[in-house]
mmCIF file of C-alpha atoms in Angstrom:
data_model
loop_
_atom_site.group_PDB
_atom_site.id
_atom_site.type_symbol
_atom_site.label_atom_id
_atom_site.label_comp_id
_atom_site.label_asym_id
_atom_site.label_seq_id
_atom_site.Cartn_x
_atom_site.Cartn_y
_atom_site.Cartn_z
ATOM 1 C CA MET A 1 35.474 94.396 148.205
ATOM 2 C CA ASP A 2 38.243 94.910 150.764
ATOM 3 C CA SER A 3 36.852 95.574 154.255
ATOM 4 C CA GLU A 4 39.205 98.574 154.497
ATOM 5 C CA THR A 5 37.534 100.234 151.490
ATOM 6 C CA LYS A 6 35.170 102.606 153.238
ATOM 7 C CA GLY A 7 34.766 106.232 154.192
ATOM 8 C CA LEU A 8 37.028 108.612 152.260
ATOM 9 C CA LYS A 9 38.576 105.721 150.327
ATOM 10 C CA LEU A 10 35.270 105.296 148.493
ATOM 11 C CA LEU A 11 35.643 108.845 147.192
ATOM 12 C CA GLN A 12 39.068 108.112 145.714
ATOM 13 C CA GLY A 13 37.775 105.424 143.361
ATOM 14 C CA VAL A 14 36.384 101.906 143.601
ATOM 15 C CA ASN A 15 36.445 99.253 140.890
ATOM 16 C CA TYR A 16 33.965 96.440 141.426
ATOM 17 C CA ALA A 17 35.448 94.477 138.497
ATOM 18 C CA SER A 18 31.851 93.649 137.722
ATOM 19 C CA ALA A 19 32.623 90.821 135.308
ATOM 20 C CA GLY A 20 33.400 88.633 138.297
ATOM 21 C CA SER A 21 32.083 90.476 141.319
ATOM 22 C CA GLY A 22 28.671 88.899 141.326
ATOM 23 C CA ILE A 23 26.389 91.590 139.936
ATOM 24 C CA LEU A 24 25.100 88.461 138.310
ATOM 25 C CA ASN A 25 25.362 85.495 140.664
ATOM 26 C CA SER A 26 26.504 83.331 137.768
ATOM 27 C CA THR A 27 29.523 85.541 137.019
ATOM 28 C CA GLY A 28 30.637 85.654 140.629
ATOM 29 C CA LEU A 29 30.163 81.945 141.220
ATOM 30 C CA PHE A 30 33.773 80.913 140.634
ATOM 31 C CA PHE A 31 35.233 83.846 142.576
ATOM 32 C CA VAL A 32 32.944 83.727 145.645
ATOM 33 C CA SER A 33 32.703 87.507 145.628
ATOM 34 C CA HIS A 34 29.071 88.454 145.209
ATOM 35 C CA LEU A 35 28.000 92.047 145.725
ATOM 36 C CA CYS A 36 25.701 92.582 148.646
ATOM 37 C CA LYS A 37 21.990 92.451 147.838
ATOM 38 C CA GLU A 38 21.510 96.142 148.613
ATOM 39 C CA THR A 39 24.154 97.167 146.077
ATOM 40 C CA LYS A 40 22.648 94.935 143.402
ATOM 41 C CA THR A 41 19.080 96.085 143.880
ATOM 42 C CA ARG A 42 20.092 99.751 143.702
ATOM 43 C CA MET A 43 21.553 99.213 140.228
ATOM 44 C CA PRO A 44 19.151 99.668 137.316
ATOM 45 C CA TYR A 45 17.894 96.415 135.832
ATOM 46 C CA ASP A 46 19.598 96.931 132.486
ATOM 47 C CA LEU A 47 23.055 97.366 134.013
ATOM 48 C CA GLN A 48 22.781 93.902 135.530
ATOM 49 C CA TYR A 49 22.982 92.483 131.985
ATOM 50 C CA PRO A 50 25.872 94.398 130.383
ATOM 51 C CA HIS A 51 26.494 91.717 127.742
ATOM 52 C CA THR A 52 23.520 92.912 125.652
ATOM 53 C CA SER A 53 24.723 95.821 123.537
ATOM 54 C CA TRP A 54 21.252 97.211 122.934
ATOM 55 C CA ARG A 55 21.131 98.104 126.647
ATOM 56 C CA LEU A 56 23.968 100.564 126.109
ATOM 57 C CA TYR A 57 21.656 103.557 125.925
ATOM 58 C CA GLU A 58 20.114 102.780 129.302
ATOM 59 C CA GLY A 59 23.516 102.091 130.832
ATOM 60 C CA LEU A 60 24.883 105.465 129.782
ATOM 61 C CA THR A 61 22.186 107.173 131.827
ATOM 62 C CA GLN A 62 24.351 106.243 134.788
ATOM 63 C CA LEU A 63 26.942 108.726 133.529
ATOM 64 C CA GLN A 64 24.366 111.411 134.184
ATOM 65 C CA VAL A 65 23.893 110.056 137.703
ATOM 66 C CA LEU A 66 27.652 110.179 138.289
ATOM 67 C CA TYR A 67 27.728 113.724 136.976
ATOM 68 C CA GLU A 68 24.959 114.787 139.336
ATOM 69 C CA PHE A 69 26.896 113.264 142.232
ATOM 70 C CA GLY A 70 29.866 115.434 141.302
ATOM 71 C CA ALA A 71 32.004 113.220 139.056
ATOM 72 C CA ARG A 72 33.816 115.259 136.412
ATOM 73 C CA LYS A 73 36.510 112.888 135.110
ATOM 74 C CA VAL A 74 35.546 109.402 133.930
ATOM 75 C CA VAL A 75 37.269 106.816 131.733
ATOM 76 C CA VAL A 76 34.815 104.542 129.919
ATOM 77 C CA THR A 77 36.211 101.299 128.518
ATOM 78 C CA GLY A 78 35.006 99.742 125.292
ATOM 79 C CA LEU A 79 34.696 96.044 124.642
ATOM 80 C CA SER A 80 37.766 93.935 123.991
ATOM 81 C CA PRO A 81 37.971 91.690 120.888
ATOM 82 C CA LEU A 82 35.658 89.041 122.305
ATOM 83 C CA GLY A 83 36.364 86.698 119.414
ATOM 84 C CA CYS A 84 40.051 86.476 120.344
ATOM 85 C CA CYS A 85 39.526 85.002 123.818
ATOM 86 C CA PRO A 86 40.782 81.413 124.102
ATOM 87 C CA SER A 87 37.325 80.316 125.257
ATOM 88 C CA GLN A 88 35.683 81.508 122.041
ATOM 89 C CA ILE A 89 38.434 80.288 119.714
ATOM 90 C CA ALA A 90 38.309 76.857 121.360
ATOM 91 C CA LYS A 91 34.547 76.804 120.895
ATOM 92 C CA TYR A 92 34.176 78.102 117.332
ATOM 93 C CA ASN A 93 37.428 77.783 115.389
ATOM 94 C CA LEU A 94 39.674 74.786 114.763
ATOM 95 C CA THR A 95 42.393 76.907 113.128
ATOM 96 C CA GLY A 96 43.107 78.989 116.239
ATOM 97 C CA GLU A 97 42.136 82.279 114.632
ATOM 98 C CA CYS A 98 39.920 84.972 116.173
ATOM 99 C CA ILE A 99 36.175 84.689 115.609
ATOM 100 C CA GLY A 100 35.096 87.391 113.190
ATOM 101 C CA PHE A 101 31.406 87.666 114.030
ATOM 102 C CA LEU A 102 32.156 88.099 117.744
ATOM 103 C CA ASN A 103 34.729 90.789 117.038
ATOM 104 C CA ASP A 104 32.142 92.510 114.844
ATOM 105 C CA VAL A 105 29.838 92.701 117.863
ATOM 106 C CA SER A 106 32.608 94.390 119.851
ATOM 107 C CA LYS A 107 33.318 96.882 117.069
ATOM 108 C CA GLN A 108 29.645 97.784 116.614
ATOM 109 C CA TYR A 109 29.204 98.274 120.351
ATOM 110 C CA ASN A 110 32.348 100.395 120.605
ATOM 111 C CA ALA A 111 31.337 102.611 117.681
ATOM 112 C CA ALA A 112 27.982 103.313 119.333
ATOM 113 C CA LEU A 113 29.678 103.921 122.678
ATOM 114 C CA MET A 114 32.126 106.463 121.224
ATOM 115 C CA THR A 115 29.307 108.333 119.498
ATOM 116 C CA MET A 116 27.280 108.589 122.672
ATOM 117 C CA LEU A 117 30.261 109.688 124.750
ATOM 118 C CA LEU A 118 30.921 112.433 122.220
ATOM 119 C CA GLU A 119 27.319 113.580 122.477
ATOM 120 C CA LYS A 120 27.536 113.565 126.271
ATOM 121 C CA ARG A 121 30.737 115.652 126.215
ATOM 122 C CA GLU A 122 29.104 118.183 123.907
ATOM 123 C CA LYS A 123 26.099 118.559 126.207
ATOM 124 C CA LEU A 124 28.113 118.704 129.447
ATOM 125 C CA LYS A 125 31.212 120.788 128.727
ATOM 126 C CA ASP A 126 32.667 120.288 132.215
ATOM 127 C CA PHE A 127 32.227 116.498 132.096
ATOM 128 C CA HIS A 128 35.569 115.091 130.931
ATOM 129 C CA LEU A 129 34.917 111.656 129.423
ATOM 130 C CA VAL A 130 37.683 109.529 127.938
ATOM 131 C CA TYR A 131 36.994 106.475 125.821
ATOM 132 C CA ARG A 132 39.489 103.666 126.394
ATOM 133 C CA ASN A 133 40.018 101.700 123.195
ATOM 134 C CA LEU A 134 40.633 98.295 124.713
ATOM 135 C CA TYR A 135 39.878 96.644 121.381
ATOM 136 C CA ASP A 136 43.003 97.963 119.643
ATOM 137 C CA ILE A 137 45.148 97.663 122.765
ATOM 138 C CA LEU A 138 44.542 93.905 122.709
ATOM 139 C CA THR A 139 44.299 93.183 118.984
ATOM 140 C CA GLU A 140 47.730 94.627 118.209
ATOM 141 C CA PRO A 141 49.732 92.163 120.368
ATOM 142 C CA ILE A 142 47.378 89.348 119.370
ATOM 143 C CA ALA A 143 48.150 90.041 115.698
ATOM 144 C CA SER A 144 51.914 90.478 116.287
ATOM 145 C CA PRO A 145 52.755 88.714 119.553
ATOM 146 C CA ALA A 146 56.539 88.547 119.022
ATOM 147 C CA MET A 147 56.720 92.317 118.627
ATOM 148 C CA TYR A 148 55.406 92.668 122.174
ATOM 149 C CA GLY A 149 57.432 89.814 123.687
ATOM 150 C CA PHE A 150 54.721 87.134 123.623
ATOM 151 C CA ASN A 151 54.948 83.578 122.317
ATOM 152 C CA PHE A 152 51.291 82.605 122.756
ATOM 153 C CA SER A 153 48.445 84.780 121.510
ATOM 154 C CA ASN A 154 45.501 82.363 121.692
ATOM 155 C CA THR A 155 46.514 79.770 124.304
ATOM 156 C CA ALA A 156 45.746 80.508 127.935
ATOM 157 C CA CYS A 157 48.370 79.932 130.614
ATOM 158 C CA CYS A 158 45.909 78.138 132.877
ATOM 159 C CA GLY A 159 42.770 76.158 132.160
ATOM 160 C CA VAL A 160 41.685 72.888 130.623
ATOM 161 C CA GLY A 161 40.903 71.554 127.160
ATOM 162 C CA ARG A 162 41.914 72.898 123.776
ATOM 163 C CA LEU A 163 43.945 76.120 124.130
ATOM 164 C CA ASN A 164 43.147 75.877 127.874
ATOM 165 C CA GLY A 165 39.903 77.522 126.810
ATOM 166 C CA LYS A 166 37.246 75.103 127.999
ATOM 167 C CA PHE A 167 36.968 76.240 131.605
ATOM 168 C CA ILE A 168 38.220 79.013 133.855
ATOM 169 C CA CYS A 169 41.438 78.549 135.846
ATOM 170 C CA THR A 170 40.722 77.470 139.413
ATOM 171 C CA ALA A 171 42.785 76.196 142.341
ATOM 172 C CA PHE A 172 42.482 72.707 140.853
ATOM 173 C CA PHE A 173 44.496 73.595 137.726
ATOM 174 C CA LEU A 174 48.256 74.086 137.499
ATOM 175 C CA PRO A 175 49.246 77.305 135.656
ATOM 176 C CA CYS A 176 51.942 77.288 133.002
ATOM 177 C CA ASP A 177 55.591 77.944 133.858
ATOM 178 C CA ASP A 178 55.878 80.990 131.585
ATOM 179 C CA PRO A 179 52.862 83.313 132.071
ATOM 180 C CA PRO A 180 54.747 86.432 130.849
ATOM 181 C CA LEU A 181 54.922 84.829 127.404
ATOM 182 C CA HIS A 182 51.125 84.498 127.232
ATOM 183 C CA ILE A 183 48.637 87.229 126.389
ATOM 184 C CA PHE A 184 45.855 85.383 128.228
ATOM 185 C CA PHE A 185 46.170 83.909 131.699
ATOM 186 C CA ASP A 186 42.899 81.998 131.532
ATOM 187 C CA TYR A 187 40.126 81.596 129.010
ATOM 188 C CA TYR A 188 39.114 85.274 129.200
ATOM 189 C CA HIS A 189 41.542 87.294 131.318
ATOM 190 C CA PRO A 190 44.906 88.748 130.227
ATOM 191 C CA THR A 191 48.147 88.033 132.074
ATOM 192 C CA ASP A 192 49.916 90.550 134.296
ATOM 193 C CA THR A 193 52.293 91.265 131.419
ATOM 194 C CA MET A 194 49.409 92.132 129.097
ATOM 195 C CA ASN A 195 47.698 94.148 131.816
ATOM 196 C CA TYR A 196 50.882 96.170 132.350
ATOM 197 C CA LEU A 197 51.019 96.899 128.627
ATOM 198 C CA ASN A 198 47.352 97.851 128.836
ATOM 199 C CA PHE A 199 48.092 100.224 131.727
ATOM 200 C CA ARG A 200 50.911 101.970 129.871
ATOM 201 C CA LYS A 201 48.746 102.444 126.783
ATOM 202 C CA VAL A 202 45.861 103.789 128.848
ATOM 203 C CA TYR A 203 47.805 106.098 131.134
ATOM 204 C CA PHE A 204 50.468 107.520 128.846
ATOM 205 C CA GLU A 205 49.122 107.422 125.289
ATOM 206 C CA GLY A 206 46.407 109.423 123.582
ATOM 207 C CA PRO A 207 44.479 108.523 120.403
ATOM 208 C CA PRO A 208 43.803 105.962 119.111
ATOM 209 C CA TYR A 209 44.077 104.159 122.441
ATOM 210 C CA ASN A 210 42.369 106.864 124.468
ATOM 211 C CA ILE A 211 40.004 109.422 123.007
ATOM 212 C CA PRO A 212 40.339 112.376 123.274
ATOM 213 C CA CYS A 213 43.382 112.138 125.605
ATOM 214 C CA SER A 214 45.419 109.856 127.849
ATOM 215 C CA ALA A 215 44.498 109.164 131.438
ATOM 216 C CA GLN A 216 47.612 111.055 132.476
ATOM 217 C CA SER A 217 46.332 114.150 130.671
ATOM 218 C CA LEU A 218 42.888 113.649 132.150
ATOM 219 C CA VAL A 219 44.329 113.700 135.662
ATOM 220 C CA HIS A 220 45.737 117.176 135.054
ATOM 221 C CA VAL A 221 42.589 118.669 133.499
ATOM 222 C CA PRO A 222 41.395 121.444 135.825
ATOM 223 C CA ILE A 223 37.853 121.224 137.146
#
């Protein structure tokens, strides 16, 4: 986390990007950005293993904690189509197509997440929760890349091996010359172009990409 992020800035919003911030030492290994021990130990045990969907119920208890601390507007992101990442296609599928059973895991998790967010909204009327449908935001350009200006839907811009999906992009690998034409920059992460598309869908559009409303609408909800 940036050394300047302290004091009032913490109250304006902080994103740990936990997939690579070192909540698990193994996930932060390549980025050298581990969370401090105090921050990790204060997190409930189950939230340190977010890849297990059955821990979802325990993880959502943290929404109650946020509410008690005064949070009233929260966007909760669902899982992306995990089976469409270059790393998983390179591992499981020789045809280059998305992996169905992994995408099924994402869809099952997201369905449970939406149900529980709805229940939470019904119990806490002043708690404005928006579900971000990252699954559809990504699957649409993956299914029709040319429509969104992409040439490569399953090949990463930077990496090694088949589809550049065998290992994460590091300083030792040379990125491609045309990242804007790729949906994925490395074996898991989208390119800036895809992230910008993601931002526009999240901020400006309502259902089905954001339920029940866009982030822009959420900003203007009175509390």
